[in-house]
Amino acid sequence: VEVHLGRDEVVQALRDDARAGLTASPRWMRPKWLYDERGSELFDRITRLPEYYPTRTERAILLERAGEIVRLTGADTLVELGSGTSEKTRILLEALDAAGLLRRFEALDVSEQTLRDAAFAILASHPGITVRAVVGDFERHLPLLAGHGVRLVVFLGGTIGNLLPDERALLLRGVRQILGARDAFLLGVDLVKDPAEIDAAYNDSQGLTAEFNLNLLLILNRELGADFDLAGFEHREVYDTVHEWVELSLVSRREQHVRVAALDLELDFAAGEAIYTEISARFRPQGITAELAAAGLRVVQMWTDSGGAFALTLAVPDDLSPGSA
Ligand code: AVJ
C-alpha cells in the first residue's frame, strides 16, 4: 500500500473546493467529496436498490464477457482505477486466473481504507499474485501505474460520467499515456435511455440517494466546522436531456444562513437556492468511440446488455497516436 495522498492534503483540497464552490454562483461541490465512510456505505446500498440498474447491469455484462475480455487482452496484470470495493473486478480477476495469466493486481483510489480492504481481500483469494494499492488521485498519480507486464486498465461503474467533458478528456489522455503497445483499457459507462428510468435510479423510493446526497452536508459540518441544518435542504435530481447527464443538487428549503467556521465563511442561501453536488453523464456508442479516439485509443469491442442500458468498451492504444509508455 503506497500513500501518495495524505490526510492533510485531502483536507486542504476539501477546503479549497468548499471555498471556491460554496461561494460561486451557482454553488457547487465535486462529487468525490460524497465518499466518506458513510457515503461509501450508502453508495454500496444504492447499488443494491431495485431502481439502481447500472451496477447489476455492468456485472451481468462482465459475467458474460469476462472470458472474451481475457482472450482479447491476454493480460497478466489488472489495474483498477477508483477501485471502490472491487466487487466487479473480482469477476475479471477470476477469469484471468482461470486462464492461468494473472500475476499482478494494482488499484488506484483516493480512499485508503477502501483500498486496504480491497487489496487484502484480493490477496486472500489470490495468494500467488502481487497486489499494489496506490492511494492517490487520477489527476496526479496515474503515471505511477505505468510499467509491469501486459496490463488491462479498467475504469468501471460509469464513474467517468462524474467528470465534465474536459476532465474526461484529460483522464482518458492520462490513461493512454500509461498504456504500452500491448496493453488495453476497459471502460464502463451508462447509456442514454428513457429519462424515467434514470430519474428512478437517482431518486429512489427508499430515499437512499437523498441520504447519500445530504451526507455531504454532514461531511462539511464535521470536516470544516460548518453548521448546515440537514432538515433545511432537500435532495433534487434532474436529468438534463441536452447534456444527457444527471444533475444532483441540494436545494435550500428556505432563506437561511450557514457558517463554515474553518473557512471563516458566512453563506446566505435564498429559498430554492441549490448546491450542485454531482453530475453523472450518460453516453452514446458513437460518443464513447469519439472520446476514446480523441485520447489516442481505438475501440476493439463494445458490449452492452440485452436492454442496451450499459456499455463496456475495450480499447487499445491507437498506433497513429504518440504514446509515452
Ligand atoms: C459511483 C459515480 C457511478 O453516478 O451513478 C449513485 C454515484 N450517485 N447515485 C453514479 C451515484 C448517486 C454513481 N457512480
CSV table of C-alpha atoms and ligand atoms in Angstrom, one decimal:
chain,number,residue,atom,x,y,z
A,1,VAL,CA,0.0,0.0,0.0
A,2,GLU,CA,1.6,3.3,-1.1
A,3,VAL,CA,0.1,6.5,0.2
A,4,HIS,CA,0.7,9.4,-2.2
A,5,LEU,CA,-2.2,11.4,-0.8
A,6,GLY,CA,-2.0,12.3,2.8
A,7,ARG,CA,-5.0,13.2,5.1
A,8,ASP,CA,-3.7,16.8,5.3
A,9,GLU,CA,-3.6,17.1,1.6
A,10,VAL,CA,-7.1,15.8,1.3
A,11,VAL,CA,-8.5,18.2,3.9
A,12,GLN,CA,-6.7,21.1,2.2
A,13,ALA,CA,-8.2,20.1,-1.1
A,14,LEU,CA,-11.7,19.9,0.5
A,15,ARG,CA,-11.2,23.4,2.0
A,16,ASP,CA,-10.1,24.8,-1.4
A,17,ASP,CA,-13.1,23.3,-3.1
A,18,ALA,CA,-15.5,24.4,-0.4
A,19,ARG,CA,-14.3,27.9,-0.5
A,20,ALA,CA,-14.4,28.1,-4.3
A,21,GLY,CA,-17.6,26.1,-4.8
A,22,LEU,CA,-19.8,27.3,-1.9
A,23,THR,CA,-19.1,31.0,-2.8
A,24,ALA,CA,-19.7,30.5,-6.5
A,25,SER,CA,-22.9,31.2,-8.3
A,26,PRO,CA,-24.4,28.7,-8.7
A,27,ARG,CA,-22.8,26.9,-5.8
A,28,TRP,CA,-21.1,23.5,-6.4
A,29,MET,CA,-19.0,20.8,-4.7
A,30,ARG,CA,-17.2,18.0,-6.5
A,31,PRO,CA,-18.8,14.5,-6.3
A,32,LYS,CA,-15.7,13.0,-4.9
A,33,TRP,CA,-16.5,14.6,-1.6
A,34,LEU,CA,-19.6,12.5,-1.2
A,35,TYR,CA,-17.5,9.5,-0.2
A,36,ASP,CA,-16.6,9.4,3.4
A,37,GLU,CA,-17.2,6.1,5.2
A,38,ARG,CA,-20.9,6.7,5.5
A,39,GLY,CA,-21.1,8.0,1.9
A,40,SER,CA,-19.3,4.9,0.6
A,41,GLU,CA,-21.6,2.7,2.6
A,42,LEU,CA,-24.7,4.5,1.4
A,43,PHE,CA,-23.5,4.2,-2.2
A,44,ASP,CA,-22.9,0.5,-1.6
A,45,ARG,CA,-26.6,0.2,-0.5
A,46,ILE,CA,-27.7,2.2,-3.5
A,47,THR,CA,-26.1,-0.3,-5.8
A,48,ARG,CA,-28.5,-2.9,-4.4
A,49,LEU,CA,-31.6,-0.9,-4.9
A,50,PRO,CA,-34.2,-2.2,-7.4
A,51,GLU,CA,-34.2,1.2,-9.2
A,52,TYR,CA,-30.4,1.5,-9.5
A,53,TYR,CA,-29.8,-0.6,-12.6
A,54,PRO,CA,-26.1,0.3,-13.5
A,55,THR,CA,-24.2,-1.9,-11.1
A,56,ARG,CA,-26.1,-5.1,-11.7
A,57,THR,CA,-26.2,-4.5,-15.4
A,58,GLU,CA,-22.5,-4.0,-15.7
A,59,ARG,CA,-21.9,-7.1,-13.5
A,60,ALA,CA,-24.1,-9.1,-15.9
A,61,ILE,CA,-22.1,-7.9,-18.9
A,62,LEU,CA,-18.8,-8.7,-17.2
A,63,LEU,CA,-20.0,-12.2,-16.2
A,64,GLU,CA,-21.0,-12.9,-19.8
A,65,ARG,CA,-17.9,-11.3,-21.4
A,66,ALA,CA,-15.0,-11.9,-19.0
A,67,GLY,CA,-13.7,-14.9,-20.9
A,68,GLU,CA,-13.7,-12.9,-24.2
A,69,ILE,CA,-12.0,-9.9,-22.5
A,70,VAL,CA,-9.3,-12.2,-21.2
A,71,ARG,CA,-8.8,-13.8,-24.7
A,72,LEU,CA,-8.7,-10.4,-26.4
A,73,THR,CA,-6.2,-8.9,-24.0
A,74,GLY,CA,-4.0,-11.7,-22.7
A,75,ALA,CA,-3.4,-9.5,-19.7
A,76,ASP,CA,-1.3,-10.7,-16.8
A,77,THR,CA,-1.9,-7.5,-14.8
A,78,LEU,CA,-5.2,-5.9,-13.9
A,79,VAL,CA,-5.1,-2.2,-13.0
A,80,GLU,CA,-8.2,-0.7,-11.5
A,81,LEU,CA,-8.9,3.0,-11.3
A,82,GLY,CA,-11.2,4.1,-8.5
A,83,SER,CA,-11.3,0.6,-7.1
A,84,GLY,CA,-14.3,1.1,-4.7
A,85,THR,CA,-15.0,-2.3,-3.2
A,86,SER,CA,-13.6,-4.2,-6.3
A,87,GLU,CA,-16.5,-6.5,-6.4
A,88,LYS,CA,-16.8,-6.4,-10.1
A,89,THR,CA,-13.0,-6.5,-10.6
A,90,ARG,CA,-13.2,-9.9,-9.0
A,91,ILE,CA,-15.0,-11.3,-12.0
A,92,LEU,CA,-12.1,-10.2,-14.2
A,93,LEU,CA,-9.5,-11.5,-11.7
A,94,GLU,CA,-11.2,-14.9,-11.6
A,95,ALA,CA,-11.3,-15.1,-15.4
A,96,LEU,CA,-7.6,-14.1,-15.7
A,97,ASP,CA,-6.7,-16.6,-13.1
A,98,ALA,CA,-8.7,-19.3,-14.7
A,99,ALA,CA,-6.8,-18.7,-17.9
A,100,GLY,CA,-3.5,-19.0,-16.0
A,101,LEU,CA,-2.5,-15.5,-16.8
A,102,LEU,CA,-3.0,-13.5,-13.6
A,103,ARG,CA,0.2,-12.3,-11.9
A,104,ARG,CA,-0.5,-8.8,-10.6
A,105,PHE,CA,-3.3,-6.5,-9.4
A,106,GLU,CA,-2.9,-2.8,-8.9
A,107,ALA,CA,-5.5,-0.3,-7.8
A,108,LEU,CA,-5.6,3.5,-7.5
A,109,ASP,CA,-8.2,5.1,-5.2
A,110,VAL,CA,-8.5,8.2,-3.1
A,111,SER,CA,-9.8,6.3,-0.1
A,112,GLU,CA,-7.0,4.5,1.8
A,113,GLN,CA,-9.4,2.3,3.9
A,114,THR,CA,-11.4,1.2,0.9
A,115,LEU,CA,-8.1,0.3,-0.9
A,116,ARG,CA,-6.7,-1.6,2.0
A,117,ASP,CA,-9.8,-3.7,2.5
A,118,ALA,CA,-10.0,-4.4,-1.3
A,119,ALA,CA,-6.3,-5.2,-1.5
A,120,PHE,CA,-6.2,-7.6,1.4
A,121,ALA,CA,-9.4,-9.3,0.3
A,122,ILE,CA,-7.9,-9.9,-3.2
A,123,LEU,CA,-4.6,-11.1,-1.7
A,124,ALA,CA,-6.5,-13.6,0.4
A,125,SER,CA,-8.4,-15.1,-2.6
A,126,HIS,CA,-5.4,-14.9,-5.0
A,127,PRO,CA,-2.4,-15.6,-2.7
A,128,GLY,CA,0.1,-16.1,-5.5
A,129,ILE,CA,-0.2,-12.7,-7.1
A,130,THR,CA,1.4,-9.3,-6.4
A,131,VAL,CA,-1.1,-6.7,-5.1
A,132,ARG,CA,-0.2,-3.0,-5.2
A,133,ALA,CA,-2.5,-0.4,-3.8
A,134,VAL,CA,-1.9,3.2,-4.6
A,135,VAL,CA,-3.6,5.9,-2.6
A,136,GLY,CA,-3.8,8.9,-4.9
A,137,ASP,CA,-6.0,10.7,-7.4
A,138,PHE,CA,-6.5,10.4,-11.1
A,139,GLU,CA,-5.2,13.9,-11.9
A,140,ARG,CA,-1.8,13.4,-10.4
A,141,HIS,CA,-1.0,9.8,-9.8
A,142,LEU,CA,-1.9,7.8,-12.9
A,143,PRO,CA,1.8,7.8,-14.1
A,144,LEU,CA,2.6,5.7,-11.0
A,145,LEU,CA,0.7,2.9,-12.7
A,146,ALA,CA,2.9,2.6,-15.8
A,147,GLY,CA,5.1,-0.4,-16.5
A,148,HIS,CA,4.9,-4.1,-15.5
A,149,GLY,CA,3.6,-6.9,-17.7
A,150,VAL,CA,0.7,-6.9,-20.1
A,151,ARG,CA,-1.8,-4.6,-18.5
A,152,LEU,CA,-5.6,-4.3,-18.6
A,153,VAL,CA,-6.6,-1.0,-17.1
A,154,VAL,CA,-10.2,-0.8,-16.0
A,155,PHE,CA,-12.4,2.1,-15.1
A,156,LEU,CA,-15.9,0.6,-14.2
A,157,GLY,CA,-19.2,1.6,-12.9
A,158,GLY,CA,-19.8,4.6,-15.1
A,159,THR,CA,-17.7,6.7,-12.7
A,160,ILE,CA,-16.2,8.5,-15.6
A,161,GLY,CA,-19.6,10.1,-16.0
A,162,ASN,CA,-18.9,12.1,-12.8
A,163,LEU,CA,-16.4,14.2,-14.7
A,164,LEU,CA,-17.1,17.1,-17.0
A,165,PRO,CA,-16.2,16.6,-20.7
A,166,ASP,CA,-12.9,18.4,-20.4
A,167,GLU,CA,-12.0,16.5,-17.3
A,168,ARG,CA,-12.9,13.2,-19.1
A,169,ALA,CA,-10.6,14.1,-22.0
A,170,LEU,CA,-7.8,14.7,-19.6
A,171,LEU,CA,-8.3,11.5,-17.7
A,172,LEU,CA,-8.5,9.4,-21.0
A,173,ARG,CA,-5.3,11.0,-22.2
A,174,GLY,CA,-3.7,10.2,-18.9
A,175,VAL,CA,-4.8,6.5,-19.3
A,176,ARG,CA,-3.5,6.5,-22.8
A,177,GLN,CA,-0.1,7.6,-21.6
A,178,ILE,CA,0.3,4.8,-19.1
A,179,LEU,CA,-0.6,2.1,-21.7
A,180,GLY,CA,2.1,0.2,-23.5
A,181,ALA,CA,1.6,-1.2,-27.0
A,182,ARG,CA,0.2,-4.5,-25.8
A,183,ASP,CA,-2.0,-3.0,-23.0
A,184,ALA,CA,-5.7,-2.4,-23.1
A,185,PHE,CA,-8.3,-0.2,-21.4
A,186,LEU,CA,-11.8,-1.4,-20.3
A,187,LEU,CA,-14.4,1.4,-19.7
A,188,GLY,CA,-17.9,1.0,-18.2
A,189,VAL,CA,-20.4,3.7,-19.0
A,190,ASP,CA,-24.2,4.1,-18.7
A,191,LEU,CA,-26.1,4.7,-21.9
A,192,VAL,CA,-28.7,7.2,-22.9
A,193,LYS,CA,-32.1,5.8,-22.2
A,194,ASP,CA,-35.7,6.7,-21.1
A,195,PRO,CA,-35.3,9.5,-18.7
A,196,ALA,CA,-37.9,8.0,-16.4
A,197,GLU,CA,-35.6,5.0,-15.7
A,198,ILE,CA,-32.7,7.4,-14.9
A,199,ASP,CA,-34.8,9.6,-12.7
A,200,ALA,CA,-35.9,6.5,-10.7
A,201,ALA,CA,-32.3,5.4,-10.3
A,202,TYR,CA,-31.2,8.7,-8.7
A,203,ASN,CA,-34.4,9.5,-6.9
A,204,ASP,CA,-35.2,6.1,-5.3
A,205,SER,CA,-38.3,5.4,-3.3
A,206,GLN,CA,-36.4,4.5,-0.1
A,207,GLY,CA,-34.6,7.8,-0.2
A,208,LEU,CA,-31.1,6.3,-0.1
A,209,THR,CA,-29.9,8.6,-2.8
A,210,ALA,CA,-31.3,11.6,-0.9
A,211,GLU,CA,-29.4,10.4,2.2
A,212,PHE,CA,-26.2,10.0,0.2
A,213,ASN,CA,-26.5,13.5,-1.3
A,214,LEU,CA,-27.4,15.1,2.1
A,215,ASN,CA,-24.5,13.3,3.7
A,216,LEU,CA,-22.2,15.9,2.0
A,217,LEU,CA,-23.5,18.5,4.5
A,218,LEU,CA,-22.6,16.2,7.4
A,219,ILE,CA,-19.1,15.9,5.9
A,220,LEU,CA,-18.8,19.7,5.6
A,221,ASN,CA,-20.1,20.1,9.2
A,222,ARG,CA,-17.6,17.6,10.5
A,223,GLU,CA,-14.5,18.5,8.4
A,224,LEU,CA,-14.9,22.2,8.2
A,225,GLY,CA,-16.9,23.1,11.3
A,226,ALA,CA,-19.9,24.2,9.2
A,227,ASP,CA,-23.4,24.4,10.7
A,228,PHE,CA,-25.6,23.1,7.8
A,229,ASP,CA,-29.0,22.1,9.1
A,230,LEU,CA,-29.8,18.9,7.1
A,231,ALA,CA,-33.6,19.5,7.5
A,232,GLY,CA,-33.1,22.8,5.7
A,233,PHE,CA,-32.1,21.2,2.4
A,234,GLU,CA,-33.6,18.7,0.1
A,235,HIS,CA,-32.3,16.3,-2.5
A,236,ARG,CA,-33.0,17.2,-6.1
A,237,GLU,CA,-32.4,15.1,-9.2
A,238,VAL,CA,-32.8,16.4,-12.7
A,239,TYR,CA,-31.9,14.5,-15.9
A,240,ASP,CA,-30.7,17.2,-18.3
A,241,THR,CA,-31.7,15.9,-21.8
A,242,VAL,CA,-29.5,18.5,-23.5
A,243,HIS,CA,-26.2,17.5,-21.8
A,244,GLU,CA,-27.5,13.9,-21.3
A,245,TRP,CA,-26.4,13.9,-17.7
A,246,VAL,CA,-28.0,13.6,-14.2
A,247,GLU,CA,-27.6,16.6,-12.0
A,248,LEU,CA,-27.8,16.1,-8.3
A,249,SER,CA,-28.2,19.1,-6.1
A,250,LEU,CA,-29.2,20.1,-2.5
A,251,VAL,CA,-31.8,22.8,-2.5
A,252,SER,CA,-32.3,25.2,0.4
A,253,ARG,CA,-35.9,24.8,1.6
A,254,ARG,CA,-35.9,28.4,3.0
A,255,GLU,CA,-33.9,31.5,3.3
A,256,GLN,CA,-31.1,30.6,5.7
A,257,HIS,CA,-27.6,31.5,6.9
A,258,VAL,CA,-24.8,29.0,7.2
A,259,ARG,CA,-21.4,29.5,8.8
A,260,VAL,CA,-18.3,27.5,7.7
A,261,ALA,CA,-16.0,28.0,10.7
A,262,ALA,CA,-12.8,26.5,9.3
A,263,LEU,CA,-13.0,28.9,6.3
A,264,ASP,CA,-14.4,31.8,8.2
A,265,LEU,CA,-17.1,31.9,5.7
A,266,GLU,CA,-20.7,33.2,6.1
A,267,LEU,CA,-23.2,31.9,3.5
A,268,ASP,CA,-26.6,33.3,2.8
A,269,PHE,CA,-29.0,30.9,1.0
A,270,ALA,CA,-32.1,32.1,-0.7
A,271,ALA,CA,-35.1,29.8,-0.6
A,272,GLY,CA,-34.8,27.4,-3.5
A,273,GLU,CA,-31.0,28.1,-4.0
A,274,ALA,CA,-29.0,25.0,-4.9
A,275,ILE,CA,-25.6,23.5,-4.3
A,276,TYR,CA,-24.7,21.3,-7.3
A,277,THR,CA,-23.2,18.1,-5.9
A,278,GLU,CA,-22.8,15.7,-8.8
A,279,ILE,CA,-23.2,15.2,-12.5
A,280,SER,CA,-23.5,11.7,-13.8
A,281,ALA,CA,-23.3,11.5,-17.6
A,282,ARG,CA,-25.0,9.0,-19.9
A,283,PHE,CA,-23.2,8.1,-23.2
A,284,ARG,CA,-24.0,7.1,-26.8
A,285,PRO,CA,-21.8,4.5,-28.5
A,286,GLN,CA,-20.5,7.0,-31.1
A,287,GLY,CA,-19.7,9.4,-28.3
A,288,ILE,CA,-17.7,6.8,-26.4
A,289,THR,CA,-15.7,5.9,-29.6
A,290,ALA,CA,-15.1,9.6,-30.4
A,291,GLU,CA,-13.9,10.4,-26.8
A,292,LEU,CA,-11.6,7.4,-26.8
A,293,ALA,CA,-10.3,8.3,-30.3
A,294,ALA,CA,-9.5,11.8,-29.2
A,295,ALA,CA,-7.3,10.4,-26.4
A,296,GLY,CA,-5.5,8.1,-28.8
A,297,LEU,CA,-7.5,5.0,-28.0
A,298,ARG,CA,-9.1,2.7,-30.6
A,299,VAL,CA,-12.2,0.6,-29.8
A,300,VAL,CA,-11.7,-3.1,-30.2
A,301,GLN,CA,-15.1,-4.2,-28.9
A,302,MET,CA,-18.1,-2.7,-27.3
A,303,TRP,CA,-20.5,-4.9,-25.3
A,304,THR,CA,-24.0,-4.0,-23.9
A,305,ASP,CA,-26.7,-5.8,-22.0
A,306,SER,CA,-29.7,-7.1,-23.9
A,307,GLY,CA,-31.7,-4.0,-22.8
A,308,GLY,CA,-28.9,-1.6,-24.1
A,309,ALA,CA,-28.7,0.1,-20.7
A,310,PHE,CA,-25.0,0.0,-20.1
A,311,ALA,CA,-21.8,-0.4,-22.2
A,312,LEU,CA,-18.4,-1.9,-21.6
A,313,THR,CA,-15.8,-0.8,-24.1
A,314,LEU,CA,-12.4,-2.4,-24.7
A,315,ALA,CA,-9.9,-0.1,-26.3
A,316,VAL,CA,-6.2,-0.2,-27.2
A,317,PRO,CA,-3.6,2.4,-28.0
A,318,ASP,CA,-4.0,3.7,-31.5
A,319,ASP,CA,-0.8,3.1,-33.4
A,320,LEU,CA,-1.1,6.5,-35.0
A,321,SER,CA,-1.1,8.4,-31.7
A,322,PRO,CA,2.0,9.4,-29.9
A,323,GLY,CA,2.3,7.2,-26.7
A,324,SER,CA,4.7,7.5,-23.9
A,325,ALA,CA,4.8,4.2,-22.1
B,1,AVJ,C1,-20.4,5.8,-8.4
B,1,AVJ,C2,-20.4,7.7,-9.8
B,1,AVJ,C3,-21.1,5.6,-10.7
B,1,AVJ,O1,-23.0,8.3,-10.8
B,1,AVJ,O2,-24.3,6.6,-10.7
B,1,AVJ,C4,-25.2,6.9,-7.4
B,1,AVJ,C5,-22.7,7.6,-8.0
B,1,AVJ,N1,-24.7,9.0,-7.3
B,1,AVJ,N2,-26.3,7.6,-7.1
B,1,AVJ,C6,-23.4,7.3,-10.3
B,1,AVJ,C7,-24.2,7.8,-7.6
B,1,AVJ,C8,-26.0,8.8,-6.9
B,1,AVJ,C9,-22.6,6.7,-9.1
B,1,AVJ,N3,-21.1,6.5,-9.5
